[in-house]
mmCIF file of C-alpha atoms and ligand atoms in Angstrom:
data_model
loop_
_atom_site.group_PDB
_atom_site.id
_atom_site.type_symbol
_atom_site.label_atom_id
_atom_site.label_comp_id
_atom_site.label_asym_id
_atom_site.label_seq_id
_atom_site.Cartn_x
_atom_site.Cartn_y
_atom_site.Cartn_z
ATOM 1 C CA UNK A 1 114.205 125.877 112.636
ATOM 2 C CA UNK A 2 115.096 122.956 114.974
ATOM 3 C CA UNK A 3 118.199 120.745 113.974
ATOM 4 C CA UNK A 4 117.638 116.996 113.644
ATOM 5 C CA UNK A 5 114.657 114.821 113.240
ATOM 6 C CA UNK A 6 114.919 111.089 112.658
ATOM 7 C CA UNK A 7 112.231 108.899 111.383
ATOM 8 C CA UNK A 8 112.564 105.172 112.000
ATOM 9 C CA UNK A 9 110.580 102.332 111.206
ATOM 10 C CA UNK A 10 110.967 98.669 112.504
ATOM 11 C CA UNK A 11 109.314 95.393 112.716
ATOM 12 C CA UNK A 12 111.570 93.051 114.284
ATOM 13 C CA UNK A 13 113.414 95.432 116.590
ATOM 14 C CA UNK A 14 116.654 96.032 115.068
ATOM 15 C CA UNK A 15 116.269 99.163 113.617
ATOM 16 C CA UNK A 16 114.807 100.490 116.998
ATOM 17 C CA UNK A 17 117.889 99.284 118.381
ATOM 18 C CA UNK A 18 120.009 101.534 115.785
ATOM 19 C CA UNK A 19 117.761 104.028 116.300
ATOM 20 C CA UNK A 20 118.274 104.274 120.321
ATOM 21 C CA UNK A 21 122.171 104.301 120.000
ATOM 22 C CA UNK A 22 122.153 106.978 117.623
ATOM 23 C CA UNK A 23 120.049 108.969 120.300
ATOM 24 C CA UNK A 24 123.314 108.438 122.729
ATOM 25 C CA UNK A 25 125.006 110.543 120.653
ATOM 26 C CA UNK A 26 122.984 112.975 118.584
ATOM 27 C CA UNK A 27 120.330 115.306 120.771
ATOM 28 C CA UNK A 28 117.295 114.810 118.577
ATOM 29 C CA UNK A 29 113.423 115.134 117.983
ATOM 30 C CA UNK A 30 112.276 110.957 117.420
ATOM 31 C CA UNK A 31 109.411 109.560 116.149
ATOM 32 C CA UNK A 32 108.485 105.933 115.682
ATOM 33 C CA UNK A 33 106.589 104.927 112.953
ATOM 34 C CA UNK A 34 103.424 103.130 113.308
ATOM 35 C CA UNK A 35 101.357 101.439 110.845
ATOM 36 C CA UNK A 36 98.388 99.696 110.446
ATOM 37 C CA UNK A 37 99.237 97.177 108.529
ATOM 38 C CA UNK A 38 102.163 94.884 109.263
ATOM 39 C CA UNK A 39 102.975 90.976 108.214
ATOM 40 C CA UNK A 40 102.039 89.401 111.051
ATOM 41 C CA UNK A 41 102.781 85.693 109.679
ATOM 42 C CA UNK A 42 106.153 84.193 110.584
ATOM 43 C CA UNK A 43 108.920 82.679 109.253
ATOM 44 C CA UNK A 44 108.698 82.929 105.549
ATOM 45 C CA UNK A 45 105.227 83.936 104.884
ATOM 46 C CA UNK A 46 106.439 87.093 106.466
ATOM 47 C CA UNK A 47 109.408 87.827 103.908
ATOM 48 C CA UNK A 48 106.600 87.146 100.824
ATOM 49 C CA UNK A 49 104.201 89.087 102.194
ATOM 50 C CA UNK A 50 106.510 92.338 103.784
ATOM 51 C CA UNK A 51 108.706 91.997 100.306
ATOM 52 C CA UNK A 52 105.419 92.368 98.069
ATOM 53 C CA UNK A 53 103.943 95.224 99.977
ATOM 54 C CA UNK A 54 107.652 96.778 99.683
ATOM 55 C CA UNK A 55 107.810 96.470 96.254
ATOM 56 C CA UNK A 56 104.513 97.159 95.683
ATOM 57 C CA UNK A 57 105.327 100.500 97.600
ATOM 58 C CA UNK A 58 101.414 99.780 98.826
ATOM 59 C CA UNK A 59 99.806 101.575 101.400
ATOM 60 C CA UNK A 60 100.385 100.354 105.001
ATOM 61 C CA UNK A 61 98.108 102.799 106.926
ATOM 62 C CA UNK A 62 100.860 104.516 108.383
ATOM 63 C CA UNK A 63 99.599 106.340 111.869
ATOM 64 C CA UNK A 64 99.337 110.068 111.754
ATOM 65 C CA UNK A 65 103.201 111.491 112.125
ATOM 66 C CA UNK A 66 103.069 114.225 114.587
ATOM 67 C CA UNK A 67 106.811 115.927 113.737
ATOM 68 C CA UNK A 68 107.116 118.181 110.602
ATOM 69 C CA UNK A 69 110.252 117.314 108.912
ATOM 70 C CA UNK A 70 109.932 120.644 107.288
ATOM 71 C CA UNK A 71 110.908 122.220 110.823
ATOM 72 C CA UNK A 72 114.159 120.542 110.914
ATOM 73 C CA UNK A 73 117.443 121.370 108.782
ATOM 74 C CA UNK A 74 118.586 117.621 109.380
ATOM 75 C CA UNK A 75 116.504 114.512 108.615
ATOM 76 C CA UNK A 76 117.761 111.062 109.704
ATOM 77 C CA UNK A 77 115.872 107.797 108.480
ATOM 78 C CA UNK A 78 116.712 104.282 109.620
ATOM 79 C CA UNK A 79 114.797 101.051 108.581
ATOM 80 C CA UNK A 80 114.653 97.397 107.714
ATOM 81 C CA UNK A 81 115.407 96.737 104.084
ATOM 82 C CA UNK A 82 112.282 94.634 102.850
ATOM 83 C CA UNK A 83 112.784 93.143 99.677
ATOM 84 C CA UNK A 84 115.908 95.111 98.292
ATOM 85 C CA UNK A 85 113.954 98.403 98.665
ATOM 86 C CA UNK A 86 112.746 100.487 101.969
ATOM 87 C CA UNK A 87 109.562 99.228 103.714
ATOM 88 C CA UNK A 88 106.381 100.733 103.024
ATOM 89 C CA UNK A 89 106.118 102.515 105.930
ATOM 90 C CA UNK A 90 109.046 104.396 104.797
ATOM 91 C CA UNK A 91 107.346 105.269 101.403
ATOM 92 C CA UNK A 92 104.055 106.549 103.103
ATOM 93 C CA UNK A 93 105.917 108.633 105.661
ATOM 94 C CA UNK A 94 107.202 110.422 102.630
ATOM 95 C CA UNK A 95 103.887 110.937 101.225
ATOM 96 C CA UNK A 96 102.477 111.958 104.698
ATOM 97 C CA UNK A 97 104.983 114.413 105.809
ATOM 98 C CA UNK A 98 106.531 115.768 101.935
ATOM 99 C CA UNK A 99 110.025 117.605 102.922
ATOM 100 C CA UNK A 100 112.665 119.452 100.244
ATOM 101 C CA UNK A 101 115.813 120.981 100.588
ATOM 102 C CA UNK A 102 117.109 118.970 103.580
ATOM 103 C CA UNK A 103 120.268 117.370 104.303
ATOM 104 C CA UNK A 104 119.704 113.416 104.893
ATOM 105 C CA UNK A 105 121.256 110.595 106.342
ATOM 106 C CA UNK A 106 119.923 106.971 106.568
ATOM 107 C CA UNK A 107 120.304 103.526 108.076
ATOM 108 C CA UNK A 108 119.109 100.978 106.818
ATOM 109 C CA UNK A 109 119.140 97.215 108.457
ATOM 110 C CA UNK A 110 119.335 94.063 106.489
ATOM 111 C CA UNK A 111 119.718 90.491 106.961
ATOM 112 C CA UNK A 112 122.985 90.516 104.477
ATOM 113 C CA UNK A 113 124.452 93.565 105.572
ATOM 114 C CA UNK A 114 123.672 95.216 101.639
ATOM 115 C CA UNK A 115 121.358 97.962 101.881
ATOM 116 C CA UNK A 116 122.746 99.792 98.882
ATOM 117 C CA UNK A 117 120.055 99.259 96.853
ATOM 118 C CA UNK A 118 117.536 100.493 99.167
ATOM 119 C CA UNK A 119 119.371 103.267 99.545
ATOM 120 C CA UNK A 120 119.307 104.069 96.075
ATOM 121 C CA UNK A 121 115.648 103.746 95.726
ATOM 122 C CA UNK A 122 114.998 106.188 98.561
ATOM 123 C CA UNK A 123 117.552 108.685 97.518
ATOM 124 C CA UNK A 124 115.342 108.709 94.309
ATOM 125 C CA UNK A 125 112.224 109.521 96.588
ATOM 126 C CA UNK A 126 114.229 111.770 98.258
ATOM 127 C CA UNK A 127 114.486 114.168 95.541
ATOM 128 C CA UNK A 128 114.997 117.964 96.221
ATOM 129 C CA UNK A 129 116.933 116.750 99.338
ATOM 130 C CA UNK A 130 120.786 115.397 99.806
ATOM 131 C CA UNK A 131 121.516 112.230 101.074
ATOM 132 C CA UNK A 132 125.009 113.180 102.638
ATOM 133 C CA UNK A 133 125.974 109.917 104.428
ATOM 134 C CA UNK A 134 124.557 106.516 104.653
ATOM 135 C CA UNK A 135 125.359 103.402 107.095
ATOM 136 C CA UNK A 136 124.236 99.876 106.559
ATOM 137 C CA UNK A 137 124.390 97.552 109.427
ATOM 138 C CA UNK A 138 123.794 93.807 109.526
ATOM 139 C CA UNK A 139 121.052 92.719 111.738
ATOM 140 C CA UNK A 140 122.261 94.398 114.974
ATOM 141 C CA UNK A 141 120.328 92.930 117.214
ATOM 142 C CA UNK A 142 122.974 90.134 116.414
ATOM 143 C CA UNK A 143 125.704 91.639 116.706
ATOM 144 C CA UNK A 144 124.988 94.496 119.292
ATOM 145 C CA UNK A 145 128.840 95.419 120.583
ATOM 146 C CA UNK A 146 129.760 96.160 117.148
ATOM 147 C CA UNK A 147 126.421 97.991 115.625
ATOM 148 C CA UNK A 148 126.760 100.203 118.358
ATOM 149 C CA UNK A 149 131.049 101.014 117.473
ATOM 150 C CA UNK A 150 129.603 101.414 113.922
ATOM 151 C CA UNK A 151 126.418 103.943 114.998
ATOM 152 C CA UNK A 152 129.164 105.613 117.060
ATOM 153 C CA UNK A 153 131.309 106.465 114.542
ATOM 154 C CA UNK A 154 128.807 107.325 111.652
ATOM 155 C CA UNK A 155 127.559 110.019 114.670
ATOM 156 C CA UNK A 156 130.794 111.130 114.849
ATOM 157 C CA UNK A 157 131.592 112.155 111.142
ATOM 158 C CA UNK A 158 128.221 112.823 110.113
ATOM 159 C CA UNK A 159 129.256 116.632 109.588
HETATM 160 C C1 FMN B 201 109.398 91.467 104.706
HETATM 161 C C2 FMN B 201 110.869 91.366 104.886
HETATM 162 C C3 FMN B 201 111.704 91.447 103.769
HETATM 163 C C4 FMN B 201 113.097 91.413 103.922
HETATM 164 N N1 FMN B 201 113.899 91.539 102.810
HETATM 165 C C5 FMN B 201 115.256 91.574 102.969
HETATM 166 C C6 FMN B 201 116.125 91.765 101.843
HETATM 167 O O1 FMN B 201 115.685 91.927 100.705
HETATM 168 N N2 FMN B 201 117.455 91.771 102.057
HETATM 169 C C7 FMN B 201 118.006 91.595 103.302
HETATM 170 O O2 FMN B 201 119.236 91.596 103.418
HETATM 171 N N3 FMN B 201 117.217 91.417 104.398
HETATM 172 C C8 FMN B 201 115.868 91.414 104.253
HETATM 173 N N4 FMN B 201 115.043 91.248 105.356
HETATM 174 C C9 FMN B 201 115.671 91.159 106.706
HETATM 175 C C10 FMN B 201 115.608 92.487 107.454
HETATM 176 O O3 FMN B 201 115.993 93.579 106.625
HETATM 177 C C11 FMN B 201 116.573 92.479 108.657
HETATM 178 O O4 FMN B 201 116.329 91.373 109.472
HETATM 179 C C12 FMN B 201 116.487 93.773 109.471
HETATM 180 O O5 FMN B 201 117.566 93.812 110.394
HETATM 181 C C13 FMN B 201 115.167 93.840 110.216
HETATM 182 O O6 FMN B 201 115.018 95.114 110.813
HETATM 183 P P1 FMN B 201 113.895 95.365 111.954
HETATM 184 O O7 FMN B 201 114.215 94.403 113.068
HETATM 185 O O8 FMN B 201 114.112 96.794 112.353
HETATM 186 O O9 FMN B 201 112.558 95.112 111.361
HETATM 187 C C14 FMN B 201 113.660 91.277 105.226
HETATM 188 C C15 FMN B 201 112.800 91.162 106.331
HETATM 189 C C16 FMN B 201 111.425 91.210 106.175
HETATM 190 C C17 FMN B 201 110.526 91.095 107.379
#
């Protein structure tokens, strides 16, 4: 059994960002999500569009995920919030890649800095696991200096 896999998906770059500052200070398997399907429009065609296919939870032809969460004791998952709820990249990695009984921490990235709703939702579709610490950071790509203090630290207690 191998410690710590995390999962991330992002579209715009900021949870890749929380996602490589976590790797300076956990050692740990990564693998980027890819999908298919992704809103390409801009501005706020891409909100309607992303936030219906999140709540939707519809099918985003997620690549084919190489790790097997079941090899790991620790799962970590960071992603954008889309619509109150986790993207459905998120949701299909889930249904790719099934896992139980592991300990699980997320990160989720939002424009408002409230992710506890998403969090809720995919500690639901997390069942036979434990979600044993989140952290919710505010777009930061925008705030870099202090996402970083704030990965550092949720590193630092997550045992
Ligand atoms: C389709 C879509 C829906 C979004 N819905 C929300 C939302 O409901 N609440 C929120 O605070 N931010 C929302 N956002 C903003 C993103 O969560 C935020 O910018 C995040 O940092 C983006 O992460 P990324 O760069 O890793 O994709 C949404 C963004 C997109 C593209």
């Amino acid at each position: 059994m191998k410690d710590t896999l995390m999962v991330y998906y992002s579209l715009n770059g900021n949870s890749a960002f929380a996602a490589e500052e976590l790797m300076k200070h956990i050692d740990m398997d990564v693998e980027r999500l890819k999908v298919r399907n992704e809103p390409k429009t801009r501005g706020f065609g891409k909100f309607l569009k992303g936030g219906a296919a999140a709540l939707r939870g519809s099918d985003p032809g997620l690549w084919p995920v190489v790790a097997d969460p079941q090899d790991y004791y620790e799962i970590v998952i960071a992603f954008p919030v889309w619509a109150g709820t986790y993207p459905p990249a998120i949701g299909a990695f889930l249904k790719q890649k099934p896992f139980r009984g592991k300990s699980v921490y997320l990160i989720g990235c939002s424009a408002s800095g409230n992710a506890e709703g998403a969090f809720g939702k995919l500690t639901d579709a997390l069942q036979g696991n434990t979600v044993l610490g989140t952290l919710s950071l505010k777009n930061p790509l925008k705030n870099k200096e202090e996402a970083a203090e704030e990965i550092r630290v949720f590193a630092a207690r997550r045992h």
